[in-house]
Amino acid sequence: MKIGVIGTGNMGRSLGILWAHQGHEVFFGARDISKAEKAAELAGNHACIGSNDDAASFGDILFYSPGVVLVSKVLQSPSQLAGKIVIDSSNWNIPEGFKFEPVTRSIAEQLAEQVPDARIIKAFNTMGMEVLELCPDEIRSHKVACFVSGDDESSRQIVISLAEDIGFVGVDCGRLQNARLLESAADLIRYLAITNERWTEVISVYEVPQASTSKLGGREVSNLY
């Protein structure tokens, strides 16, 4: 796949390098070309570098990391995103005292409002780049979840495939509005990371077998579920 990285920060650089190592064609875009050069050198496999607009033009799939910055401030031609899968991994800034507000409108939804013709996907926002250092082989045994939400089902499946390429377990989280849940989950991960002074906190999703017999009376109908 042809992947354009818009914003070569920690996550964009790391994911781009990993995907290049898996044989994908990767273009690193950045305002500071030296960051793109460093990423491309680590990526090898003929990775390309240039501006963010160049990366947007190159990729069929775009990893977009500028977060809440208006697309019009990042790209001279935001229309380049039309029809493309755009992966957003951004989270809100951590408030003082960890006084997180409920996420009622996700960063991913805001991005979709700015570029309505793009196929916005929320993913890779519940892990730090330190976790990516274990990809692809060491991470597999830990069954770390990469949650994926977006309104286009085929795009979700493509991003799930990209996550699984580098060792994660892709978890389909349905519509883009569920990005609110993913961003809230990231708040918990970041709280744990900061208070425990390590950025290797993750979420793993397991499906345990159903009990063959019930000793607790079984699930009763309730208003909650």
mmCIF file of C-alpha atoms in Angstrom:
data_model
loop_
_atom_site.group_PDB
_atom_site.id
_atom_site.type_symbol
_atom_site.label_atom_id
_atom_site.label_comp_id
_atom_site.label_asym_id
_atom_site.label_seq_id
_atom_site.Cartn_x
_atom_site.Cartn_y
_atom_site.Cartn_z
ATOM 1 C CA MET A 1 0.000 0.000 0.000
ATOM 2 C CA LYS A 2 1.073 3.600 -0.552
ATOM 3 C CA ILE A 3 1.074 5.372 2.803
ATOM 4 C CA GLY A 4 1.624 9.085 3.305
ATOM 5 C CA VAL A 5 2.614 10.283 6.775
ATOM 6 C CA ILE A 6 1.406 13.816 7.442
ATOM 7 C CA GLY A 7 3.422 15.053 10.395
ATOM 8 C CA THR A 8 6.526 13.033 11.240
ATOM 9 C CA GLY A 9 6.297 13.146 15.033
ATOM 10 C CA ASN A 10 6.769 10.210 17.381
ATOM 11 C CA MET A 11 3.773 8.197 16.193
ATOM 12 C CA GLY A 12 3.967 9.121 12.514
ATOM 13 C CA ARG A 13 7.684 8.369 12.343
ATOM 14 C CA SER A 14 7.371 5.077 14.227
ATOM 15 C CA LEU A 15 4.374 3.718 12.337
ATOM 16 C CA GLY A 16 5.800 4.811 9.000
ATOM 17 C CA ILE A 17 9.069 3.006 9.714
ATOM 18 C CA LEU A 18 7.234 -0.150 10.768
ATOM 19 C CA TRP A 19 5.027 -0.156 7.684
ATOM 20 C CA ALA A 20 8.029 0.418 5.437
ATOM 21 C CA HIS A 21 9.708 -2.591 7.048
ATOM 22 C CA GLN A 22 6.604 -4.610 6.140
ATOM 23 C CA GLY A 23 7.031 -3.691 2.483
ATOM 24 C CA HIS A 24 4.603 -0.784 2.157
ATOM 25 C CA GLU A 25 5.576 2.300 0.156
ATOM 26 C CA VAL A 26 5.908 5.142 2.649
ATOM 27 C CA PHE A 27 6.279 8.885 2.168
ATOM 28 C CA PHE A 28 7.226 10.967 5.210
ATOM 29 C CA GLY A 29 5.877 14.507 5.160
ATOM 30 C CA ALA A 30 6.956 17.171 7.626
ATOM 31 C CA ARG A 31 7.338 20.903 8.127
ATOM 32 C CA ASP A 32 10.903 20.244 9.302
ATOM 33 C CA ILE A 33 12.453 18.210 6.493
ATOM 34 C CA SER A 34 15.249 16.996 8.791
ATOM 35 C CA LYS A 35 12.670 14.981 10.765
ATOM 36 C CA ALA A 36 11.449 13.368 7.569
ATOM 37 C CA GLU A 37 15.027 12.590 6.536
ATOM 38 C CA LYS A 38 15.716 10.841 9.855
ATOM 39 C CA ALA A 39 12.536 8.787 9.543
ATOM 40 C CA ALA A 40 13.268 7.778 5.957
ATOM 41 C CA GLU A 41 16.809 6.733 6.875
ATOM 42 C CA LEU A 42 15.473 4.450 9.623
ATOM 43 C CA ALA A 43 12.715 3.146 7.353
ATOM 44 C CA GLY A 44 14.900 2.235 4.395
ATOM 45 C CA ASN A 45 13.051 0.469 1.577
ATOM 46 C CA HIS A 46 13.211 3.572 -0.621
ATOM 47 C CA ALA A 47 11.019 5.661 1.694
ATOM 48 C CA CYS A 48 10.413 9.143 0.310
ATOM 49 C CA ILE A 49 10.383 12.553 1.988
ATOM 50 C CA GLY A 50 8.874 15.936 1.306
ATOM 51 C CA SER A 51 6.238 18.361 2.489
ATOM 52 C CA ASN A 52 2.965 17.412 4.143
ATOM 53 C CA ASP A 53 1.191 18.261 0.888
ATOM 54 C CA ASP A 54 3.546 15.937 -0.978
ATOM 55 C CA ALA A 55 2.717 13.144 1.482
ATOM 56 C CA ALA A 56 -1.012 13.794 1.080
ATOM 57 C CA SER A 57 -0.686 13.574 -2.685
ATOM 58 C CA PHE A 58 1.400 10.375 -2.525
ATOM 59 C CA GLY A 59 -0.630 8.169 -0.233
ATOM 60 C CA ASP A 60 -3.788 6.183 -0.817
ATOM 61 C CA ILE A 61 -3.770 5.850 2.968
ATOM 62 C CA LEU A 62 -2.709 8.798 5.096
ATOM 63 C CA PHE A 63 -1.567 8.848 8.699
ATOM 64 C CA TYR A 64 -2.582 12.285 9.977
ATOM 65 C CA SER A 65 -0.995 13.410 13.247
ATOM 66 C CA PRO A 66 -1.485 17.205 13.583
ATOM 67 C CA GLY A 67 -4.454 16.627 15.882
ATOM 68 C CA VAL A 68 -6.728 19.588 16.513
ATOM 69 C CA VAL A 69 -4.788 21.891 14.171
ATOM 70 C CA LEU A 70 -7.070 22.964 11.324
ATOM 71 C CA VAL A 71 -6.418 20.998 8.153
ATOM 72 C CA SER A 72 -6.221 24.287 6.256
ATOM 73 C CA LYS A 73 -3.245 25.216 8.466
ATOM 74 C CA VAL A 74 -1.486 21.916 7.746
ATOM 75 C CA LEU A 75 -2.130 21.496 4.021
ATOM 76 C CA GLN A 76 -2.251 24.049 1.252
ATOM 77 C CA SER A 77 -4.701 21.794 -0.575
ATOM 78 C CA PRO A 78 -6.966 19.963 1.910
ATOM 79 C CA SER A 79 -8.981 18.677 -1.052
ATOM 80 C CA GLN A 80 -6.161 16.146 -1.596
ATOM 81 C CA LEU A 81 -7.670 14.101 1.240
ATOM 82 C CA ALA A 82 -10.898 13.464 -0.677
ATOM 83 C CA GLY A 83 -11.592 9.767 -1.161
ATOM 84 C CA LYS A 84 -8.563 8.682 0.870
ATOM 85 C CA ILE A 85 -8.356 6.764 4.119
ATOM 86 C CA VAL A 86 -7.120 9.198 6.764
ATOM 87 C CA ILE A 87 -5.977 7.673 10.062
ATOM 88 C CA ASP A 88 -6.214 9.972 13.083
ATOM 89 C CA SER A 89 -4.423 8.906 16.265
ATOM 90 C CA SER A 90 -4.682 12.172 18.171
ATOM 91 C CA ASN A 91 -5.880 12.727 21.727
ATOM 92 C CA TRP A 92 -6.822 15.809 23.695
ATOM 93 C CA ASN A 93 -4.215 17.544 25.826
ATOM 94 C CA ILE A 94 -3.957 16.193 29.360
ATOM 95 C CA PRO A 95 -5.643 18.676 31.723
ATOM 96 C CA GLU A 96 -4.105 19.821 34.981
ATOM 97 C CA GLY A 97 -4.839 17.379 37.757
ATOM 98 C CA PHE A 98 -6.133 14.811 35.249
ATOM 99 C CA LYS A 99 -9.541 16.506 35.328
ATOM 100 C CA PHE A 100 -10.654 14.981 32.037
ATOM 101 C CA GLU A 101 -13.935 16.154 30.557
ATOM 102 C CA PRO A 102 -16.280 13.647 28.880
ATOM 103 C CA VAL A 103 -15.548 13.390 25.151
ATOM 104 C CA THR A 104 -18.750 14.562 23.476
ATOM 105 C CA ARG A 105 -17.173 15.403 20.116
ATOM 106 C CA SER A 106 -14.036 13.547 19.147
ATOM 107 C CA ILE A 107 -10.996 14.925 17.364
ATOM 108 C CA ALA A 108 -11.697 12.423 14.594
ATOM 109 C CA GLU A 109 -15.242 13.743 14.152
ATOM 110 C CA GLN A 110 -13.922 17.301 13.957
ATOM 111 C CA LEU A 111 -11.479 16.194 11.279
ATOM 112 C CA ALA A 112 -14.308 14.542 9.332
ATOM 113 C CA GLU A 113 -16.295 17.783 9.428
ATOM 114 C CA GLN A 114 -13.359 19.636 7.853
ATOM 115 C CA VAL A 115 -12.785 17.072 5.096
ATOM 116 C CA PRO A 116 -16.188 15.401 4.572
ATOM 117 C CA ASP A 117 -15.077 13.577 1.423
ATOM 118 C CA ALA A 118 -12.237 11.771 3.227
ATOM 119 C CA ARG A 119 -12.674 8.402 4.936
ATOM 120 C CA ILE A 120 -11.644 9.217 8.498
ATOM 121 C CA ILE A 121 -10.536 6.355 10.740
ATOM 122 C CA LYS A 122 -9.648 6.591 14.426
ATOM 123 C CA ALA A 123 -6.863 4.189 15.406
ATOM 124 C CA PHE A 124 -3.513 3.844 17.216
ATOM 125 C CA ASN A 125 -4.459 6.403 19.889
ATOM 126 C CA THR A 126 -4.386 4.067 22.912
ATOM 127 C CA MET A 127 -0.663 3.296 22.889
ATOM 128 C CA GLY A 128 2.572 5.223 23.235
ATOM 129 C CA MET A 129 5.369 5.059 20.723
ATOM 130 C CA GLU A 130 7.388 3.092 23.285
ATOM 131 C CA VAL A 131 4.991 0.209 22.682
ATOM 132 C CA LEU A 132 5.734 0.399 18.962
ATOM 133 C CA GLU A 133 9.383 -0.403 19.680
ATOM 134 C CA LEU A 134 8.219 -3.986 20.346
ATOM 135 C CA CYS A 135 6.584 -4.348 16.932
ATOM 136 C CA PRO A 136 6.083 -6.529 15.082
ATOM 137 C CA ASP A 137 7.356 -9.752 16.641
ATOM 138 C CA GLU A 138 7.678 -9.096 20.382
ATOM 139 C CA ILE A 139 4.262 -7.454 20.628
ATOM 140 C CA ARG A 140 2.283 -10.355 19.154
ATOM 141 C CA SER A 141 2.349 -12.566 22.237
ATOM 142 C CA HIS A 142 0.813 -9.762 24.314
ATOM 143 C CA LYS A 143 -2.260 -9.513 22.056
ATOM 144 C CA VAL A 144 -2.345 -5.719 22.316
ATOM 145 C CA ALA A 145 -5.546 -4.208 20.960
ATOM 146 C CA CYS A 146 -5.594 -1.548 18.277
ATOM 147 C CA PHE A 147 -9.108 -0.114 18.342
ATOM 148 C CA VAL A 148 -10.422 1.066 14.972
ATOM 149 C CA SER A 149 -13.540 3.154 14.332
ATOM 150 C CA GLY A 150 -14.877 4.862 11.219
ATOM 151 C CA ASP A 151 -18.037 5.144 9.171
ATOM 152 C CA ASP A 152 -16.701 3.194 6.178
ATOM 153 C CA GLU A 153 -16.486 -0.525 6.943
ATOM 154 C CA SER A 154 -14.046 -1.381 4.145
ATOM 155 C CA SER A 155 -11.688 1.359 5.354
ATOM 156 C CA ARG A 156 -11.857 -0.001 8.895
ATOM 157 C CA GLN A 157 -10.851 -3.426 7.624
ATOM 158 C CA ILE A 158 -7.887 -1.994 5.722
ATOM 159 C CA VAL A 159 -6.632 -0.195 8.832
ATOM 160 C CA ILE A 160 -7.177 -3.330 10.920
ATOM 161 C CA SER A 161 -4.979 -5.144 8.388
ATOM 162 C CA LEU A 162 -2.280 -2.475 8.760
ATOM 163 C CA ALA A 163 -2.439 -2.850 12.544
ATOM 164 C CA GLU A 164 -2.124 -6.614 12.297
ATOM 165 C CA ASP A 165 0.803 -6.250 9.874
ATOM 166 C CA ILE A 166 2.846 -4.835 12.744
ATOM 167 C CA GLY A 167 1.696 -7.225 15.455
ATOM 168 C CA PHE A 168 -1.457 -5.757 16.988
ATOM 169 C CA VAL A 169 -4.895 -7.313 17.329
ATOM 170 C CA GLY A 170 -7.270 -5.141 15.325
ATOM 171 C CA VAL A 171 -10.591 -4.523 17.075
ATOM 172 C CA ASP A 172 -13.467 -3.217 14.952
ATOM 173 C CA CYS A 173 -15.224 -0.534 16.994
ATOM 174 C CA GLY A 174 -17.831 0.461 14.434
ATOM 175 C CA ARG A 175 -18.904 3.979 13.522
ATOM 176 C CA LEU A 176 -16.773 7.091 13.800
ATOM 177 C CA GLN A 177 -18.863 8.441 16.669
ATOM 178 C CA ASN A 178 -17.294 5.662 18.750
ATOM 179 C CA ALA A 179 -13.997 7.529 18.452
ATOM 180 C CA ARG A 180 -15.309 9.324 21.554
ATOM 181 C CA LEU A 181 -14.945 6.046 23.433
ATOM 182 C CA LEU A 182 -11.453 5.479 22.035
ATOM 183 C CA GLU A 183 -10.311 8.950 23.055
ATOM 184 C CA SER A 184 -11.699 8.391 26.560
ATOM 185 C CA ALA A 185 -9.875 5.051 26.713
ATOM 186 C CA ALA A 186 -6.684 6.880 25.791
ATOM 187 C CA ASP A 187 -7.230 9.237 28.737
ATOM 188 C CA LEU A 188 -7.138 6.223 31.060
ATOM 189 C CA ILE A 189 -4.004 4.845 29.406
ATOM 190 C CA ARG A 190 -2.233 8.197 29.669
ATOM 191 C CA TYR A 191 -3.252 8.590 33.315
ATOM 192 C CA LEU A 192 -1.731 5.184 34.083
ATOM 193 C CA ALA A 193 1.363 5.946 32.024
ATOM 194 C CA ILE A 194 2.070 9.209 33.809
ATOM 195 C CA THR A 195 1.264 8.070 37.340
ATOM 196 C CA ASN A 196 3.256 4.844 36.909
ATOM 197 C CA GLU A 197 6.049 6.692 35.084
ATOM 198 C CA ARG A 198 6.111 4.378 32.104
ATOM 199 C CA TRP A 199 4.618 4.622 28.626
ATOM 200 C CA THR A 200 4.168 0.926 27.997
ATOM 201 C CA GLU A 201 0.615 0.661 29.346
ATOM 202 C CA VAL A 202 -1.713 -1.027 26.833
ATOM 203 C CA ILE A 203 -5.149 -2.600 26.561
ATOM 204 C CA SER A 204 -5.492 -6.225 25.529
ATOM 205 C CA VAL A 205 -8.894 -7.651 24.648
ATOM 206 C CA TYR A 206 -9.525 -11.322 25.300
ATOM 207 C CA GLU A 207 -12.675 -13.328 24.666
ATOM 208 C CA VAL A 208 -12.985 -15.962 27.365
ATOM 209 C CA PRO A 209 -15.151 -19.067 26.856
ATOM 210 C CA GLN A 210 -18.674 -19.087 28.217
ATOM 211 C CA ALA A 211 -19.214 -21.091 31.388
ATOM 212 C CA SER A 212 -20.659 -24.513 30.688
ATOM 213 C CA THR A 213 -22.969 -24.205 33.694
ATOM 214 C CA SER A 214 -24.294 -21.270 35.705
ATOM 215 C CA LYS A 215 -23.674 -21.066 39.444
ATOM 216 C CA LEU A 216 -24.569 -17.381 39.799
ATOM 217 C CA GLY A 217 -28.157 -17.361 38.613
ATOM 218 C CA GLY A 218 -27.549 -16.243 35.034
ATOM 219 C CA ARG A 219 -28.002 -12.807 33.480
ATOM 220 C CA GLU A 220 -31.333 -11.180 34.251
ATOM 221 C CA VAL A 221 -32.973 -8.539 32.081
ATOM 222 C CA SER A 222 -32.216 -5.019 33.314
ATOM 223 C CA ASN A 223 -32.692 -1.448 32.138
ATOM 224 C CA LEU A 224 -28.930 -1.110 31.692
ATOM 225 C CA TYR A 225 -28.507 -3.854 29.116
#
